[in-house]
Amino acid sequence: MTKEKEIVVSGIRPTGNLHLGNYFGAIRNYIRMQEEFNCYFFVADWHSLTTHPDPKDLKGNVIRVLAENIASGLDPEKATLYAQSDVPEIAELYLLMNMLAYVGELEKVPTFKDKVRQQPQNVNAGLLTYPVLMSVDILIQRAVKVPVGKDQGQHLEMARNFAQRFNHRYGDLFPEPVAFNYGDNLIRIQSLDGKGKMSKSENEMATIYLNDSDEKIRQKLKKAKTDSGSGIPGEPMPESIQNLFELMKLVSTPDTIKSFEEAYNNQSIRYGDMKTQLGEDMVKFVAPIRDKAAELQRDTTYIEKIMKTGAEKARANAAQTLQQARKLIGLNYY
Ligand code: TYM
């Protein structure tokens, strides 16, 4: 008998342009995982409603995220691609799981506390229960691996807690999912100004988006922060320089990286040159994805077809889990 492939789930919110963090933290793993696992990748449109996006922008944003994923190498024939809101089974399981989630534990989640700081005028209940919805996205497909960046690690821990809690109270249903990266550690791409991680909506000049023009990319890298450090041999490398080397490792050739590492070690490095080189290598990396995504976005009929086919498959699998959850809880009257 052939062994069934393990199930993988991951999602991206349609809240802005995708950037290098999304690519290297998540999408790069999706592309590899679609070859060996049963993958479900979706656009987390319900999650994006916590910030009340303009209704007229929503569809375009969803289509753009899918186009950028496909342009990056996701194959709709291999992975199931869909919009979260096309799978209403998720909403029902979310309701059921909310009964097992405690307000106290949700209030302590760092991403919730960040949001309270960022948008004190809009601390809605959806923000508080965000980790419950995210856990359900994963659990409803019975996923075991979840490719995400480092910022989502804590949410995965909560997904395991909710799975355990449900299984303990009602009977075994959910496998416990783990955050996944092909390397050892989850990835966090820093922003170019040295202030935290790259993110979709904050500090645009410090974030490289997958739809940036060649000129924009060069300009952003030219402006990237470079502390010269103490210059004393053996002293740790300043964070901003480490960051540039990290980016180089993602897009430059081994020879290029080696030559700048040597220049750094013998203190002959010129950061202007390093940033120019990195700019060129980044342009080579981003341009084909950007151009392909632009072309795909114009073909909304094609993307809609992919979403519909994906939703059907995602719903069928989700419905099986939901049916079992209802039964275990005792919600099967007829
Ligand atoms: P989102 O939309 O913020 O980000 C999508 C993916 O990109 C990763 N990422 C990063 N990785 C490394 N460095 C960065 N600077 C960086 N910025 C973003 C994120 O870790 C993520 O993998 N809550 C999720 C969406 C979601 C989800 C899910 C994910 C909803 N349900 C179920 C997995 C499974 C989010 O807001 O991701």
mmCIF file of N, CA, C and O and ligand atoms in Angstrom, residues 9-13 19 21-22 25-26 42 44 47 130 134 137-138 146-149 151-152 155 187-189 197-198 200, ligand 1:
data_model
loop_
_atom_site.group_PDB
_atom_site.id
_atom_site.type_symbol
_atom_site.label_atom_id
_atom_site.label_comp_id
_atom_site.label_asym_id
_atom_site.label_seq_id
_atom_site.Cartn_x
_atom_site.Cartn_y
_atom_site.Cartn_z
ATOM 1 N N VAL A 9 -0.510 22.954 5.228
ATOM 2 C CA VAL A 9 -1.367 24.133 5.040
ATOM 3 C C VAL A 9 -0.570 25.397 5.323
ATOM 4 O O VAL A 9 0.245 25.411 6.249
ATOM 5 N N SER A 10 -0.802 26.437 4.531
ATOM 6 C CA SER A 10 -0.296 27.757 4.921
ATOM 7 C C SER A 10 -1.123 28.849 4.256
ATOM 8 O O SER A 10 -1.750 28.609 3.226
ATOM 9 N N GLY A 11 -1.113 30.031 4.861
ATOM 10 C CA GLY A 11 -1.911 31.138 4.334
ATOM 11 C C GLY A 11 -1.164 32.463 4.369
ATOM 12 O O GLY A 11 -0.221 32.638 5.139
ATOM 13 N N ILE A 12 -1.613 33.368 3.518
ATOM 14 C CA ILE A 12 -1.046 34.718 3.456
ATOM 15 C C ILE A 12 -2.198 35.715 3.430
ATOM 16 O O ILE A 12 -3.165 35.532 2.680
ATOM 17 N N ARG A 13 -2.110 36.756 4.244
ATOM 18 C CA ARG A 13 -3.180 37.774 4.248
ATOM 19 C C ARG A 13 -3.060 38.699 3.029
ATOM 20 O O ARG A 13 -1.943 39.098 2.688
ATOM 21 N N HIS A 19 6.323 40.674 -0.102
ATOM 22 C CA HIS A 19 7.698 41.180 -0.029
ATOM 23 C C HIS A 19 8.675 40.023 0.194
ATOM 24 O O HIS A 19 8.266 38.858 0.285
ATOM 25 N N GLY A 21 10.180 39.036 2.759
ATOM 26 C CA GLY A 21 9.895 38.251 3.964
ATOM 27 C C GLY A 21 8.893 37.141 3.659
ATOM 28 O O GLY A 21 9.090 35.981 4.026
ATOM 29 N N ASN A 22 7.824 37.497 2.951
ATOM 30 C CA ASN A 22 6.823 36.487 2.578
ATOM 31 C C ASN A 22 7.456 35.423 1.688
ATOM 32 O O ASN A 22 7.185 34.232 1.829
ATOM 33 N N GLY A 25 10.354 33.582 3.873
ATOM 34 C CA GLY A 25 9.816 32.942 5.070
ATOM 35 C C GLY A 25 8.822 31.842 4.731
ATOM 36 O O GLY A 25 8.736 30.829 5.418
ATOM 37 N N ALA A 26 8.072 32.031 3.646
ATOM 38 C CA ALA A 26 6.971 31.106 3.368
ATOM 39 C C ALA A 26 7.007 30.530 1.948
ATOM 40 O O ALA A 26 7.183 29.327 1.753
ATOM 41 N N PHE A 42 -3.590 29.047 0.907
ATOM 42 C CA PHE A 42 -4.776 29.893 0.715
ATOM 43 C C PHE A 42 -4.489 31.363 1.011
ATOM 44 O O PHE A 42 -3.493 31.708 1.656
ATOM 45 N N ALA A 44 -5.691 34.405 3.105
ATOM 46 C CA ALA A 44 -6.431 34.546 4.365
ATOM 47 C C ALA A 44 -7.245 35.838 4.338
ATOM 48 O O ALA A 44 -6.954 36.805 5.049
ATOM 49 N N HIS A 47 -8.998 36.834 7.643
ATOM 50 C CA HIS A 47 -8.043 37.432 8.588
ATOM 51 C C HIS A 47 -7.788 38.906 8.268
ATOM 52 O O HIS A 47 -7.573 39.715 9.166
ATOM 53 N N TYR A 130 -8.025 35.879 16.523
ATOM 54 C CA TYR A 130 -7.225 35.617 15.319
ATOM 55 C C TYR A 130 -6.514 34.259 15.390
ATOM 56 O O TYR A 130 -6.574 33.463 14.445
ATOM 57 N N MET A 134 -6.818 31.040 12.798
ATOM 58 C CA MET A 134 -5.626 30.522 12.132
ATOM 59 C C MET A 134 -5.420 29.032 12.457
ATOM 60 O O MET A 134 -5.091 28.237 11.580
ATOM 61 N N ASP A 137 -7.825 27.033 10.367
ATOM 62 C CA ASP A 137 -7.386 26.915 8.961
ATOM 63 C C ASP A 137 -6.525 25.659 8.789
ATOM 64 O O ASP A 137 -6.598 24.963 7.779
ATOM 65 N N ILE A 138 -5.686 25.445 9.784
ATOM 66 C CA ILE A 138 -4.706 24.358 9.717
ATOM 67 C C ILE A 138 -5.356 23.021 10.099
ATOM 68 O O ILE A 138 -5.257 22.032 9.386
ATOM 69 N N VAL A 146 3.382 23.191 8.624
ATOM 70 C CA VAL A 146 2.904 24.518 8.255
ATOM 71 C C VAL A 146 4.113 25.421 7.951
ATOM 72 O O VAL A 146 4.797 25.876 8.864
ATOM 73 N N PRO A 147 4.397 25.640 6.664
ATOM 74 C CA PRO A 147 5.530 26.502 6.329
ATOM 75 C C PRO A 147 5.206 27.968 6.601
ATOM 76 O O PRO A 147 4.325 28.532 5.962
ATOM 77 N N VAL A 148 5.901 28.556 7.567
ATOM 78 C CA VAL A 148 5.681 29.961 7.942
ATOM 79 C C VAL A 148 7.007 30.578 8.369
ATOM 80 O O VAL A 148 7.962 29.870 8.678
ATOM 81 N N GLY A 149 7.024 31.907 8.418
ATOM 82 C CA GLY A 149 8.180 32.626 8.956
ATOM 83 C C GLY A 149 8.134 32.607 10.476
ATOM 84 O O GLY A 149 7.158 32.165 11.096
ATOM 85 N N ASP A 151 7.715 34.864 12.675
ATOM 86 C CA ASP A 151 6.682 35.634 13.378
ATOM 87 C C ASP A 151 5.421 34.822 13.659
ATOM 88 O O ASP A 151 4.600 35.228 14.465
ATOM 89 N N GLN A 152 5.278 33.672 13.000
ATOM 90 C CA GLN A 152 4.056 32.876 13.191
ATOM 91 C C GLN A 152 4.279 31.683 14.133
ATOM 92 O O GLN A 152 3.365 30.886 14.372
ATOM 93 N N HIS A 155 1.836 31.303 17.020
ATOM 94 C CA HIS A 155 0.494 30.897 16.596
ATOM 95 C C HIS A 155 0.430 29.384 16.387
ATOM 96 O O HIS A 155 -0.593 28.752 16.651
ATOM 97 N N ILE A 187 12.503 31.496 9.462
ATOM 98 C CA ILE A 187 13.201 32.662 8.900
ATOM 99 C C ILE A 187 12.547 33.970 9.329
ATOM 100 O O ILE A 187 11.329 34.044 9.473
ATOM 101 N N ARG A 188 13.389 34.983 9.519
ATOM 102 C CA ARG A 188 12.872 36.336 9.743
ATOM 103 C C ARG A 188 13.729 37.291 8.912
ATOM 104 O O ARG A 188 14.924 37.439 9.160
ATOM 105 N N ILE A 189 13.120 37.887 7.910
ATOM 106 C CA ILE A 189 13.839 38.854 7.079
ATOM 107 C C ILE A 189 13.666 40.236 7.716
ATOM 108 O O ILE A 189 12.544 40.686 7.941
ATOM 109 N N LYS A 197 11.124 43.596 11.514
ATOM 110 C CA LYS A 197 11.046 42.731 10.332
ATOM 111 C C LYS A 197 10.430 43.470 9.141
ATOM 112 O O LYS A 197 9.702 44.442 9.329
ATOM 113 N N MET A 198 10.703 42.952 7.946
ATOM 114 C CA MET A 198 10.003 43.495 6.773
ATOM 115 C C MET A 198 8.530 43.178 6.925
ATOM 116 O O MET A 198 8.181 42.079 7.347
ATOM 117 N N LYS A 200 4.258 44.031 5.307
ATOM 118 C CA LYS A 200 3.513 44.487 4.130
ATOM 119 C C LYS A 200 3.171 45.963 4.172
ATOM 120 O O LYS A 200 3.198 46.641 3.176
HETATM 121 P P1 TYM B 1 1.253 37.113 6.765
HETATM 122 O O1 TYM B 1 0.283 37.390 5.681
HETATM 123 O O2 TYM B 1 1.629 38.231 7.662
HETATM 124 O O3 TYM B 1 2.593 36.548 6.137
HETATM 125 C C1 TYM B 1 2.587 35.455 5.223
HETATM 126 C C2 TYM B 1 3.801 34.583 5.461
HETATM 127 O O4 TYM B 1 5.010 35.345 5.329
HETATM 128 C C3 TYM B 1 5.804 35.197 6.498
HETATM 129 N N1 TYM B 1 6.522 36.457 6.773
HETATM 130 C C4 TYM B 1 7.834 36.545 7.018
HETATM 131 N N2 TYM B 1 8.786 35.603 7.063
HETATM 132 C C5 TYM B 1 10.047 36.026 7.300
HETATM 133 N N3 TYM B 1 10.402 37.318 7.477
HETATM 134 C C6 TYM B 1 9.472 38.304 7.442
HETATM 135 N N4 TYM B 1 9.828 39.577 7.598
HETATM 136 C C7 TYM B 1 8.114 37.920 7.205
HETATM 137 N N5 TYM B 1 6.956 38.616 7.099
HETATM 138 C C8 TYM B 1 5.991 37.700 6.844
HETATM 139 C C9 TYM B 1 4.833 34.859 7.610
HETATM 140 O O5 TYM B 1 5.472 34.194 8.662
HETATM 141 C C10 TYM B 1 3.839 33.985 6.870
HETATM 142 O O6 TYM B 1 4.300 32.654 6.809
HETATM 143 N N6 TYM B 1 -1.418 34.762 10.244
HETATM 144 C C11 TYM B 1 -0.763 34.590 8.959
HETATM 145 C C12 TYM B 1 -1.697 34.100 7.872
HETATM 146 C C13 TYM B 1 -2.386 32.830 8.184
HETATM 147 C C14 TYM B 1 -1.814 31.533 8.227
HETATM 148 C C15 TYM B 1 -2.884 30.650 8.552
HETATM 149 C C16 TYM B 1 -0.525 31.029 8.041
HETATM 150 C C17 TYM B 1 -3.718 32.716 8.463
HETATM 151 N N7 TYM B 1 -3.992 31.398 8.681
HETATM 152 C C18 TYM B 1 -2.681 29.274 8.664
HETATM 153 C C19 TYM B 1 -0.332 29.658 8.166
HETATM 154 C C20 TYM B 1 -1.390 28.793 8.466
HETATM 155 C C21 TYM B 1 -0.212 35.934 8.538
HETATM 156 O O7 TYM B 1 -0.707 36.956 8.931
HETATM 157 O O8 TYM B 1 0.785 35.855 7.612
#
